[in-house]
């Protein structure tokens, strides 16, 4: 069984720079325990997913606090995201195929190599901006508008698959 433990934390601040303007910031970490009986491409137990995020922005309170405008920038990074390597299906397809000189009908190679299984890792960064506008129309009605952007970038993709292919190229 996979075993793991982690500490997560969040720190934040709100600085009231002016009567109607505040500067906000936040930092947090994340930890997702590894799933039970989940394995990597190298037949090892998977590692926990970890990450961190930062965000910061400005808050504006206008018209006697009846209109609030929040702007925000965020950046998050997650490591050890589990993903299927793209070579796994191709290798398993090759392993399940007979060689041209193999007349057997069982549809399995005669090398005796088992299918590969398990997952690999990647890391991911996400960043973007957000805008939120909240208007108190009457004491009983509030109108909200929120829009945001996000840009996702994956990196450190398939480190185990790259090594696995190089180590086992002669077997296939």
Short mmCIF file of N, CA and C in Angstrom, two decimals:
data_model
loop_
_atom_site.label_atom_id
_atom_site.label_comp_id
_atom_site.label_asym_id
_atom_site.label_seq_id
_atom_site.Cartn_x
_atom_site.Cartn_y
_atom_site.Cartn_z
N UNK A 1 0.84 -1.19 0.00
CA UNK A 1 0.00 0.00 0.00
C UNK A 1 0.88 1.24 0.00
N UNK A 2 0.41 2.26 -0.65
CA UNK A 2 1.16 3.51 -0.66
C UNK A 2 0.98 4.22 0.67
N UNK A 3 2.06 4.79 1.17
CA UNK A 3 2.03 5.50 2.43
C UNK A 3 2.63 6.87 2.18
N UNK A 4 2.05 7.87 2.78
CA UNK A 4 2.60 9.21 2.61
C UNK A 4 1.98 10.16 3.61
N UNK A 5 2.66 11.23 3.84
CA UNK A 5 2.11 12.28 4.68
C UNK A 5 2.66 13.60 4.17
N UNK A 6 1.94 14.63 4.42
CA UNK A 6 2.37 15.94 3.96
C UNK A 6 1.77 17.03 4.80
N UNK A 7 2.39 18.16 4.78
CA UNK A 7 1.93 19.33 5.50
C UNK A 7 1.54 20.38 4.47
N UNK A 8 0.36 20.91 4.60
CA UNK A 8 -0.06 22.00 3.71
C UNK A 8 -0.22 23.26 4.54
N UNK A 9 -0.08 24.38 3.89
CA UNK A 9 -0.21 25.65 4.61
C UNK A 9 -0.75 26.72 3.67
N UNK A 10 -1.30 27.73 4.27
CA UNK A 10 -1.78 28.89 3.52
C UNK A 10 -1.43 30.13 4.32
N UNK A 11 -0.86 31.12 3.64
CA UNK A 11 -0.56 32.40 4.25
C UNK A 11 -1.20 33.48 3.39
N UNK A 12 -1.79 34.46 4.01
CA UNK A 12 -2.40 35.53 3.25
C UNK A 12 -2.31 36.85 3.98
N UNK A 13 -2.50 37.91 3.22
CA UNK A 13 -2.49 39.23 3.84
C UNK A 13 -3.43 40.15 3.07
N UNK A 14 -3.95 41.09 3.80
CA UNK A 14 -4.74 42.17 3.22
C UNK A 14 -4.16 43.46 3.80
N UNK A 15 -3.67 44.31 2.93
CA UNK A 15 -3.11 45.60 3.35
C UNK A 15 -4.02 46.70 2.83
N UNK A 16 -4.60 47.46 3.73
CA UNK A 16 -5.50 48.55 3.35
C UNK A 16 -4.64 49.78 3.03
N UNK A 17 -4.24 49.89 1.77
CA UNK A 17 -3.33 50.95 1.34
C UNK A 17 -3.97 52.34 1.44
N UNK A 18 -5.24 52.40 1.08
CA UNK A 18 -5.99 53.64 1.15
C UNK A 18 -7.38 53.34 1.69
N UNK A 19 -8.18 54.35 1.88
CA UNK A 19 -9.51 54.15 2.46
C UNK A 19 -10.35 53.16 1.63
N UNK A 20 -10.24 53.21 0.33
CA UNK A 20 -11.07 52.37 -0.54
C UNK A 20 -10.27 51.36 -1.37
N UNK A 21 -8.98 51.23 -1.13
CA UNK A 21 -8.13 50.33 -1.92
C UNK A 21 -7.33 49.43 -0.98
N UNK A 22 -7.39 48.13 -1.28
CA UNK A 22 -6.63 47.16 -0.49
C UNK A 22 -5.77 46.32 -1.42
N UNK A 23 -4.62 45.95 -0.92
CA UNK A 23 -3.71 45.05 -1.61
C UNK A 23 -3.84 43.69 -0.93
N UNK A 24 -4.05 42.63 -1.73
CA UNK A 24 -4.24 41.29 -1.16
C UNK A 24 -3.21 40.33 -1.76
N UNK A 25 -2.82 39.35 -0.97
CA UNK A 25 -1.88 38.34 -1.44
C UNK A 25 -2.10 37.04 -0.68
N UNK A 26 -1.72 35.95 -1.31
CA UNK A 26 -1.92 34.64 -0.69
C UNK A 26 -0.88 33.66 -1.24
N UNK A 27 -0.43 32.75 -0.38
CA UNK A 27 0.46 31.66 -0.77
C UNK A 27 -0.08 30.41 -0.11
N UNK A 28 -0.12 29.32 -0.87
CA UNK A 28 -0.61 28.06 -0.30
C UNK A 28 0.09 26.87 -0.93
N UNK A 29 0.13 25.79 -0.19
CA UNK A 29 0.70 24.54 -0.69
C UNK A 29 -0.38 23.47 -0.70
N UNK A 30 -0.15 22.43 -1.49
CA UNK A 30 -1.13 21.34 -1.56
C UNK A 30 -0.42 20.00 -1.52
N UNK A 31 -1.12 19.00 -1.06
CA UNK A 31 -0.60 17.64 -0.96
C UNK A 31 -1.77 16.69 -1.18
N UNK A 32 -1.65 15.82 -2.17
CA UNK A 32 -2.67 14.80 -2.41
C UNK A 32 -2.00 13.45 -2.20
N UNK A 33 -2.45 12.68 -1.22
CA UNK A 33 -1.82 11.39 -0.95
C UNK A 33 -1.88 10.47 -2.17
N UNK A 34 -0.92 9.57 -2.28
CA UNK A 34 -0.94 8.65 -3.41
C UNK A 34 -2.09 7.66 -3.27
N UNK A 35 -2.69 7.26 -4.38
CA UNK A 35 -3.77 6.28 -4.31
C UNK A 35 -3.22 4.90 -3.95
N UNK A 36 -4.06 4.09 -3.39
CA UNK A 36 -3.68 2.74 -3.01
C UNK A 36 -3.48 1.88 -4.24
N UNK A 37 -2.46 1.06 -4.22
CA UNK A 37 -2.15 0.10 -5.27
C UNK A 37 -2.05 0.73 -6.66
N UNK A 38 -1.49 1.90 -6.74
CA UNK A 38 -1.24 2.55 -8.02
C UNK A 38 0.27 2.52 -8.27
N UNK A 39 0.64 2.16 -9.50
CA UNK A 39 2.04 1.97 -9.81
C UNK A 39 2.49 2.86 -10.96
N UNK A 40 3.79 3.13 -10.98
CA UNK A 40 4.39 3.89 -12.06
C UNK A 40 4.79 2.93 -13.18
N UNK A 41 5.26 3.48 -14.24
CA UNK A 41 5.73 2.71 -15.38
C UNK A 41 6.87 1.77 -14.98
N UNK A 42 7.63 2.16 -13.96
CA UNK A 42 8.75 1.35 -13.47
C UNK A 42 8.32 0.37 -12.38
N UNK A 43 7.03 0.16 -12.23
CA UNK A 43 6.46 -0.77 -11.26
C UNK A 43 6.75 -0.37 -9.82
N UNK A 44 6.89 0.91 -9.56
CA UNK A 44 7.05 1.44 -8.21
C UNK A 44 5.74 2.09 -7.79
N UNK A 45 5.51 2.17 -6.49
CA UNK A 45 4.32 2.86 -6.01
C UNK A 45 4.40 4.34 -6.36
N UNK A 46 3.26 4.93 -6.72
CA UNK A 46 3.26 6.32 -7.15
C UNK A 46 3.56 7.26 -5.99
N UNK A 47 4.07 8.41 -6.34
CA UNK A 47 4.40 9.44 -5.35
C UNK A 47 3.19 10.36 -5.16
N UNK A 48 3.14 11.07 -4.03
CA UNK A 48 2.04 12.01 -3.83
C UNK A 48 2.15 13.20 -4.78
N UNK A 49 1.02 13.79 -5.07
CA UNK A 49 0.99 15.00 -5.90
C UNK A 49 1.14 16.19 -4.96
N UNK A 50 2.08 17.06 -5.29
CA UNK A 50 2.32 18.24 -4.46
C UNK A 50 2.21 19.49 -5.32
N UNK A 51 2.04 20.61 -4.67
CA UNK A 51 1.95 21.84 -5.43
C UNK A 51 1.97 23.06 -4.55
N UNK A 52 1.97 24.21 -5.22
CA UNK A 52 1.89 25.47 -4.50
C UNK A 52 1.21 26.49 -5.41
N UNK A 53 0.74 27.54 -4.81
CA UNK A 53 0.11 28.60 -5.58
C UNK A 53 0.29 29.94 -4.90
N UNK A 54 0.35 30.96 -5.72
CA UNK A 54 0.41 32.33 -5.22
C UNK A 54 -0.62 33.15 -5.99
N UNK A 55 -1.18 34.11 -5.31
CA UNK A 55 -2.05 35.05 -6.00
C UNK A 55 -1.97 36.39 -5.31
N UNK A 56 -2.26 37.41 -6.06
CA UNK A 56 -2.25 38.76 -5.52
C UNK A 56 -3.14 39.65 -6.35
N UNK A 57 -3.61 40.70 -5.70
CA UNK A 57 -4.48 41.60 -6.44
C UNK A 57 -4.81 42.86 -5.68
N UNK A 58 -5.73 43.60 -6.25
CA UNK A 58 -6.22 44.84 -5.67
C UNK A 58 -7.73 44.76 -5.49
N UNK A 59 -8.21 45.32 -4.40
CA UNK A 59 -9.65 45.42 -4.14
C UNK A 59 -10.02 46.90 -4.03
N UNK A 60 -11.06 47.25 -4.75
CA UNK A 60 -11.54 48.62 -4.72
C UNK A 60 -12.97 48.63 -4.18
N UNK A 61 -13.25 49.45 -3.19
CA UNK A 61 -14.59 49.62 -2.64
C UNK A 61 -15.04 51.04 -2.96
N UNK A 62 -16.10 51.15 -3.78
CA UNK A 62 -16.52 52.45 -4.29
C UNK A 62 -17.98 52.72 -3.95
N UNK A 63 -18.37 53.96 -4.07
CA UNK A 63 -19.77 54.40 -3.88
C UNK A 63 -20.34 53.89 -2.57
N UNK A 64 -19.66 54.22 -1.48
CA UNK A 64 -20.08 53.83 -0.13
C UNK A 64 -20.23 52.31 -0.02
N UNK A 65 -19.28 51.60 -0.58
CA UNK A 65 -19.21 50.13 -0.56
C UNK A 65 -20.35 49.45 -1.32
N UNK A 66 -21.03 50.18 -2.18
CA UNK A 66 -22.08 49.56 -2.98
C UNK A 66 -21.52 48.91 -4.25
N UNK A 67 -20.26 49.24 -4.61
CA UNK A 67 -19.61 48.65 -5.77
C UNK A 67 -18.22 48.18 -5.34
N UNK A 68 -17.95 46.91 -5.58
CA UNK A 68 -16.64 46.34 -5.26
C UNK A 68 -16.03 45.80 -6.55
N UNK A 69 -14.77 46.13 -6.79
CA UNK A 69 -14.05 45.63 -7.95
C UNK A 69 -12.79 44.93 -7.42
N UNK A 70 -12.65 43.66 -7.76
CA UNK A 70 -11.49 42.87 -7.35
C UNK A 70 -10.72 42.45 -8.59
N UNK A 71 -9.42 42.70 -8.59
CA UNK A 71 -8.55 42.22 -9.65
C UNK A 71 -7.57 41.24 -9.02
N UNK A 72 -7.19 40.23 -9.77
CA UNK A 72 -6.35 39.20 -9.18
C UNK A 72 -5.47 38.56 -10.26
N UNK A 73 -4.24 38.23 -9.89
CA UNK A 73 -3.34 37.43 -10.71
C UNK A 73 -3.03 36.17 -9.92
N UNK A 74 -3.00 35.00 -10.59
CA UNK A 74 -2.69 33.76 -9.88
C UNK A 74 -1.67 32.94 -10.65
N UNK A 75 -0.93 32.14 -9.91
CA UNK A 75 0.07 31.22 -10.47
C UNK A 75 0.06 29.97 -9.60
N UNK A 76 -0.15 28.82 -10.23
CA UNK A 76 -0.17 27.55 -9.50
C UNK A 76 0.76 26.57 -10.20
N UNK A 77 1.39 25.70 -9.41
CA UNK A 77 2.22 24.64 -9.98
C UNK A 77 1.92 23.34 -9.24
N UNK A 78 1.72 22.29 -10.02
CA UNK A 78 1.50 20.95 -9.46
C UNK A 78 2.57 20.02 -10.01
N UNK A 79 3.14 19.20 -9.13
CA UNK A 79 4.15 18.23 -9.51
C UNK A 79 3.64 16.82 -9.22
N UNK A 80 4.14 15.87 -9.97
CA UNK A 80 3.77 14.46 -9.86
C UNK A 80 2.31 14.21 -10.23
N UNK A 81 1.81 14.93 -11.22
CA UNK A 81 0.50 14.59 -11.77
C UNK A 81 0.67 13.27 -12.52
N UNK A 82 -0.22 12.34 -12.27
CA UNK A 82 -0.14 11.05 -12.95
C UNK A 82 -0.74 11.17 -14.35
N UNK A 83 -0.06 10.57 -15.32
CA UNK A 83 -0.54 10.60 -16.69
C UNK A 83 -0.06 9.35 -17.42
N UNK A 84 -0.80 8.93 -18.41
CA UNK A 84 -0.39 7.78 -19.22
C UNK A 84 0.63 8.23 -20.25
N UNK A 85 1.77 7.57 -20.34
CA UNK A 85 2.74 7.95 -21.36
C UNK A 85 2.23 7.56 -22.75
N UNK A 86 2.50 8.36 -23.76
CA UNK A 86 1.97 8.07 -25.09
C UNK A 86 2.56 6.81 -25.72
N UNK A 87 3.71 6.35 -25.25
CA UNK A 87 4.34 5.17 -25.85
C UNK A 87 3.75 3.86 -25.32
N UNK A 88 3.03 3.91 -24.22
CA UNK A 88 2.54 2.68 -23.59
C UNK A 88 1.62 1.88 -24.52
N UNK A 89 0.66 2.53 -25.14
CA UNK A 89 -0.27 1.82 -26.03
C UNK A 89 0.45 1.27 -27.25
N UNK A 90 1.40 2.03 -27.80
CA UNK A 90 2.14 1.56 -28.97
C UNK A 90 2.99 0.34 -28.64
N UNK A 91 3.68 0.38 -27.51
CA UNK A 91 4.51 -0.76 -27.11
C UNK A 91 3.64 -1.98 -26.84
N UNK A 92 2.54 -1.80 -26.13
CA UNK A 92 1.66 -2.93 -25.85
C UNK A 92 1.05 -3.50 -27.13
N UNK A 93 0.79 -2.65 -28.11
CA UNK A 93 0.28 -3.14 -29.39
C UNK A 93 1.33 -3.98 -30.11
N UNK A 94 2.56 -3.53 -30.05
CA UNK A 94 3.65 -4.31 -30.64
C UNK A 94 3.83 -5.65 -29.93
N UNK A 95 3.72 -5.62 -28.60
CA UNK A 95 3.88 -6.85 -27.83
C UNK A 95 2.76 -7.84 -28.12
N UNK A 96 1.61 -7.35 -28.47
CA UNK A 96 0.47 -8.23 -28.73
C UNK A 96 0.46 -8.75 -30.18
N UNK A 97 1.37 -8.28 -30.98
CA UNK A 97 1.40 -8.69 -32.40
C UNK A 97 2.40 -9.82 -32.61
N UNK A 98 2.06 -10.68 -33.53
CA UNK A 98 2.99 -11.75 -33.93
C UNK A 98 4.02 -11.19 -34.90
N UNK A 99 5.21 -11.75 -34.84
CA UNK A 99 6.22 -11.41 -35.85
C UNK A 99 5.77 -11.98 -37.19
N UNK A 100 6.26 -11.43 -38.26
CA UNK A 100 5.86 -11.90 -39.60
C UNK A 100 6.19 -13.37 -39.80
N UNK A 101 7.18 -13.87 -39.11
CA UNK A 101 7.58 -15.28 -39.25
C UNK A 101 6.95 -16.19 -38.21
N UNK A 102 6.05 -15.64 -37.39
CA UNK A 102 5.41 -16.43 -36.32
C UNK A 102 4.03 -16.87 -36.78
N UNK A 103 3.83 -18.16 -37.03
CA UNK A 103 2.54 -18.64 -37.54
C UNK A 103 1.50 -18.91 -36.44
N UNK A 104 1.83 -18.68 -35.16
CA UNK A 104 0.87 -19.01 -34.10
C UNK A 104 -0.37 -18.15 -34.22
N UNK A 105 -1.47 -18.65 -33.68
CA UNK A 105 -2.76 -17.95 -33.80
C UNK A 105 -3.18 -17.26 -32.52
N UNK A 106 -2.34 -17.33 -31.50
CA UNK A 106 -2.78 -16.74 -30.22
C UNK A 106 -2.66 -15.23 -30.18
N UNK A 107 -2.05 -14.62 -31.20
CA UNK A 107 -2.00 -13.17 -31.28
C UNK A 107 -1.05 -12.55 -30.28
N UNK A 108 -0.12 -13.32 -29.78
CA UNK A 108 0.82 -12.78 -28.81
C UNK A 108 2.25 -13.04 -29.29
N UNK A 109 3.14 -12.11 -29.06
CA UNK A 109 4.52 -12.28 -29.50
C UNK A 109 5.15 -13.49 -28.81
N UNK A 110 6.15 -14.05 -29.42
CA UNK A 110 6.81 -15.20 -28.83
C UNK A 110 8.05 -14.82 -28.04
N UNK A 111 8.21 -13.52 -27.72
CA UNK A 111 9.34 -13.07 -26.92
C UNK A 111 9.09 -13.30 -25.43
N UNK A 112 7.83 -13.50 -25.05
CA UNK A 112 7.50 -13.70 -23.65
C UNK A 112 7.49 -12.43 -22.82
N UNK A 113 7.46 -11.28 -23.45
CA UNK A 113 7.45 -10.01 -22.73
C UNK A 113 6.02 -9.64 -22.35
N UNK A 114 5.78 -9.28 -21.09
CA UNK A 114 4.43 -8.88 -20.68
C UNK A 114 4.13 -7.45 -21.11
N UNK A 115 2.86 -7.10 -21.13
CA UNK A 115 2.47 -5.71 -21.38
C UNK A 115 3.07 -4.82 -20.30
N UNK A 116 3.33 -3.59 -20.67
CA UNK A 116 3.75 -2.63 -19.66
C UNK A 116 2.50 -1.95 -19.12
N UNK A 117 2.55 -1.59 -17.87
CA UNK A 117 1.40 -0.93 -17.25
C UNK A 117 1.92 0.17 -16.34
N UNK A 118 1.05 0.86 -15.70
CA UNK A 118 1.44 1.93 -14.80
C UNK A 118 1.36 3.28 -15.49
N UNK A 119 1.60 4.29 -14.70
CA UNK A 119 1.52 5.67 -15.20
C UNK A 119 2.87 6.35 -15.06
N UNK A 120 2.97 7.49 -15.66
CA UNK A 120 4.16 8.32 -15.57
C UNK A 120 3.75 9.65 -14.94
N UNK A 121 4.66 10.59 -14.92
CA UNK A 121 4.39 11.87 -14.27
C UNK A 121 4.54 13.03 -15.25
N UNK A 122 3.96 14.14 -14.84
CA UNK A 122 4.19 15.42 -15.49
C UNK A 122 3.96 16.50 -14.44
N UNK A 123 4.45 17.68 -14.72
CA UNK A 123 4.17 18.85 -13.88
C UNK A 123 3.36 19.83 -14.70
N UNK A 124 2.64 20.70 -14.00
CA UNK A 124 1.77 21.65 -14.70
C UNK A 124 1.78 22.99 -14.00
N UNK A 125 1.85 24.05 -14.81
CA UNK A 125 1.73 25.41 -14.31
C UNK A 125 0.47 26.02 -14.88
N UNK A 126 -0.22 26.77 -14.06
CA UNK A 126 -1.40 27.50 -14.49
C UNK A 126 -1.28 28.93 -14.00
N UNK A 127 -1.54 29.88 -14.87
CA UNK A 127 -1.51 31.28 -14.45
C UNK A 127 -2.61 32.03 -15.18
N UNK A 128 -3.01 33.13 -14.60
CA UNK A 128 -4.04 33.93 -15.25
C UNK A 128 -4.45 35.13 -14.42
N UNK A 129 -5.43 35.82 -14.91
CA UNK A 129 -5.96 37.00 -14.23
C UNK A 129 -7.47 36.83 -14.08
N UNK A 130 -7.98 37.50 -13.06
CA UNK A 130 -9.42 37.46 -12.79
C UNK A 130 -9.91 38.87 -12.50
N UNK A 131 -11.16 39.11 -12.85
CA UNK A 131 -11.82 40.37 -12.55
C UNK A 131 -13.20 40.04 -12.00
N UNK A 132 -13.51 40.62 -10.86
CA UNK A 132 -14.82 40.41 -10.24
C UNK A 132 -15.41 41.78 -9.91
N UNK A 133 -16.66 41.97 -10.30
CA UNK A 133 -17.38 43.21 -10.01
C UNK A 133 -18.67 42.84 -9.29
N UNK A 134 -18.87 43.44 -8.14
CA UNK A 134 -20.06 43.17 -7.34
C UNK A 134 -20.74 44.50 -7.04
N UNK A 135 -22.01 44.60 -7.41
CA UNK A 135 -22.78 45.82 -7.16
C UNK A 135 -23.99 45.54 -6.29
N UNK A 136 -24.14 46.30 -5.23
CA UNK A 136 -25.30 46.20 -4.34
C UNK A 136 -26.36 47.15 -4.89
N UNK A 137 -27.34 46.59 -5.65
CA UNK A 137 -28.34 47.42 -6.33
C UNK A 137 -29.35 47.99 -5.33
N UNK A 138 -29.87 47.12 -4.48
CA UNK A 138 -30.77 47.52 -3.41
C UNK A 138 -30.32 46.76 -2.16
N UNK A 139 -30.89 47.02 -1.01
CA UNK A 139 -30.51 46.26 0.18
C UNK A 139 -30.74 44.75 0.04
N UNK A 140 -31.62 44.35 -0.87
CA UNK A 140 -31.94 42.94 -1.01
C UNK A 140 -31.43 42.32 -2.33
N UNK A 141 -30.82 43.12 -3.18
CA UNK A 141 -30.35 42.61 -4.47
C UNK A 141 -28.89 42.98 -4.69
N UNK A 142 -28.14 41.97 -5.10
CA UNK A 142 -26.74 42.18 -5.43
C UNK A 142 -26.47 41.56 -6.80
N UNK A 143 -25.74 42.27 -7.64
CA UNK A 143 -25.41 41.82 -8.98
C UNK A 143 -23.90 41.53 -9.03
N UNK A 144 -23.54 40.36 -9.60
CA UNK A 144 -22.13 39.97 -9.64
C UNK A 144 -21.73 39.64 -11.07
N UNK A 145 -20.49 39.95 -11.39
CA UNK A 145 -19.89 39.61 -12.68
C UNK A 145 -18.47 39.15 -12.40
N UNK A 146 -18.08 38.03 -13.02
CA UNK A 146 -16.74 37.50 -12.82
C UNK A 146 -16.24 36.96 -14.15
N UNK A 147 -14.99 37.27 -14.48
CA UNK A 147 -14.37 36.75 -15.68
C UNK A 147 -12.89 36.46 -15.36
N UNK A 148 -12.36 35.43 -15.98
CA UNK A 148 -10.97 35.08 -15.72
C UNK A 148 -10.34 34.42 -16.93
N UNK A 149 -9.04 34.44 -16.95
CA UNK A 149 -8.29 33.76 -17.99
C UNK A 149 -7.39 32.72 -17.32
N UNK A 150 -6.97 31.75 -18.08
CA UNK A 150 -6.03 30.76 -17.56
C UNK A 150 -5.13 30.29 -18.69
N UNK A 151 -3.88 30.16 -18.37
CA UNK A 151 -2.92 29.62 -19.33
C UNK A 151 -2.27 28.42 -18.66
N UNK A 152 -2.32 27.28 -19.34
CA UNK A 152 -1.80 26.03 -18.77
C UNK A 152 -0.55 25.62 -19.55
N UNK A 153 0.46 25.21 -18.83
CA UNK A 153 1.71 24.78 -19.43
C UNK A 153 2.16 23.51 -18.72
N UNK A 154 2.34 22.41 -19.46
CA UNK A 154 2.84 21.18 -18.86
C UNK A 154 4.33 21.04 -19.19
N UNK A 155 5.06 20.48 -18.24
CA UNK A 155 6.50 20.30 -18.41
C UNK A 155 6.93 19.09 -17.59
N UNK A 156 8.19 18.72 -17.71
CA UNK A 156 8.71 17.50 -17.07
C UNK A 156 7.80 16.31 -17.40
N UNK A 157 7.43 16.21 -18.67
CA UNK A 157 6.50 15.17 -19.08
C UNK A 157 7.22 13.85 -19.34
N UNK A 158 6.65 12.79 -18.85
CA UNK A 158 7.05 11.40 -19.12
C UNK A 158 8.52 11.10 -18.83
N UNK A 159 9.05 11.46 -17.67
CA UNK A 159 10.46 11.16 -17.42
C UNK A 159 10.75 9.66 -17.37
N UNK A 160 9.82 8.87 -16.87
CA UNK A 160 10.04 7.43 -16.79
C UNK A 160 9.89 6.77 -18.16
N UNK A 161 8.96 7.24 -18.98
CA UNK A 161 8.78 6.65 -20.31
C UNK A 161 10.02 6.85 -21.17
N UNK A 162 10.61 8.02 -21.08
CA UNK A 162 11.82 8.29 -21.86
C UNK A 162 12.93 7.32 -21.48
N UNK A 163 13.14 7.14 -20.17
CA UNK A 163 14.18 6.22 -19.71
C UNK A 163 13.82 4.77 -20.03
N UNK A 164 12.54 4.41 -19.91
CA UNK A 164 12.09 3.05 -20.18
C UNK A 164 12.34 2.66 -21.63
N UNK A 165 12.01 3.55 -22.55
CA UNK A 165 12.21 3.26 -23.98
C UNK A 165 13.69 3.08 -24.29
N UNK A 166 14.53 3.97 -23.74
CA UNK A 166 15.97 3.86 -24.00
C UNK A 166 16.55 2.57 -23.41
N UNK A 167 16.11 2.21 -22.21
CA UNK A 167 16.64 1.00 -21.55
C UNK A 167 16.19 -0.29 -22.23
N UNK A 168 15.00 -0.29 -22.83
CA UNK A 168 14.41 -1.51 -23.35
C UNK A 168 14.30 -1.56 -24.87
N UNK A 169 14.91 -0.62 -25.57
CA UNK A 169 14.78 -0.55 -27.03
C UNK A 169 15.24 -1.84 -27.71
N UNK A 170 16.26 -2.45 -27.20
CA UNK A 170 16.77 -3.66 -27.83
C UNK A 170 15.83 -4.86 -27.64
N UNK A 171 15.01 -4.83 -26.60
CA UNK A 171 14.07 -5.94 -26.35
C UNK A 171 12.92 -5.94 -27.32
N UNK A 172 12.60 -4.80 -27.91
CA UNK A 172 11.46 -4.71 -28.80
C UNK A 172 11.91 -4.75 -30.24
#
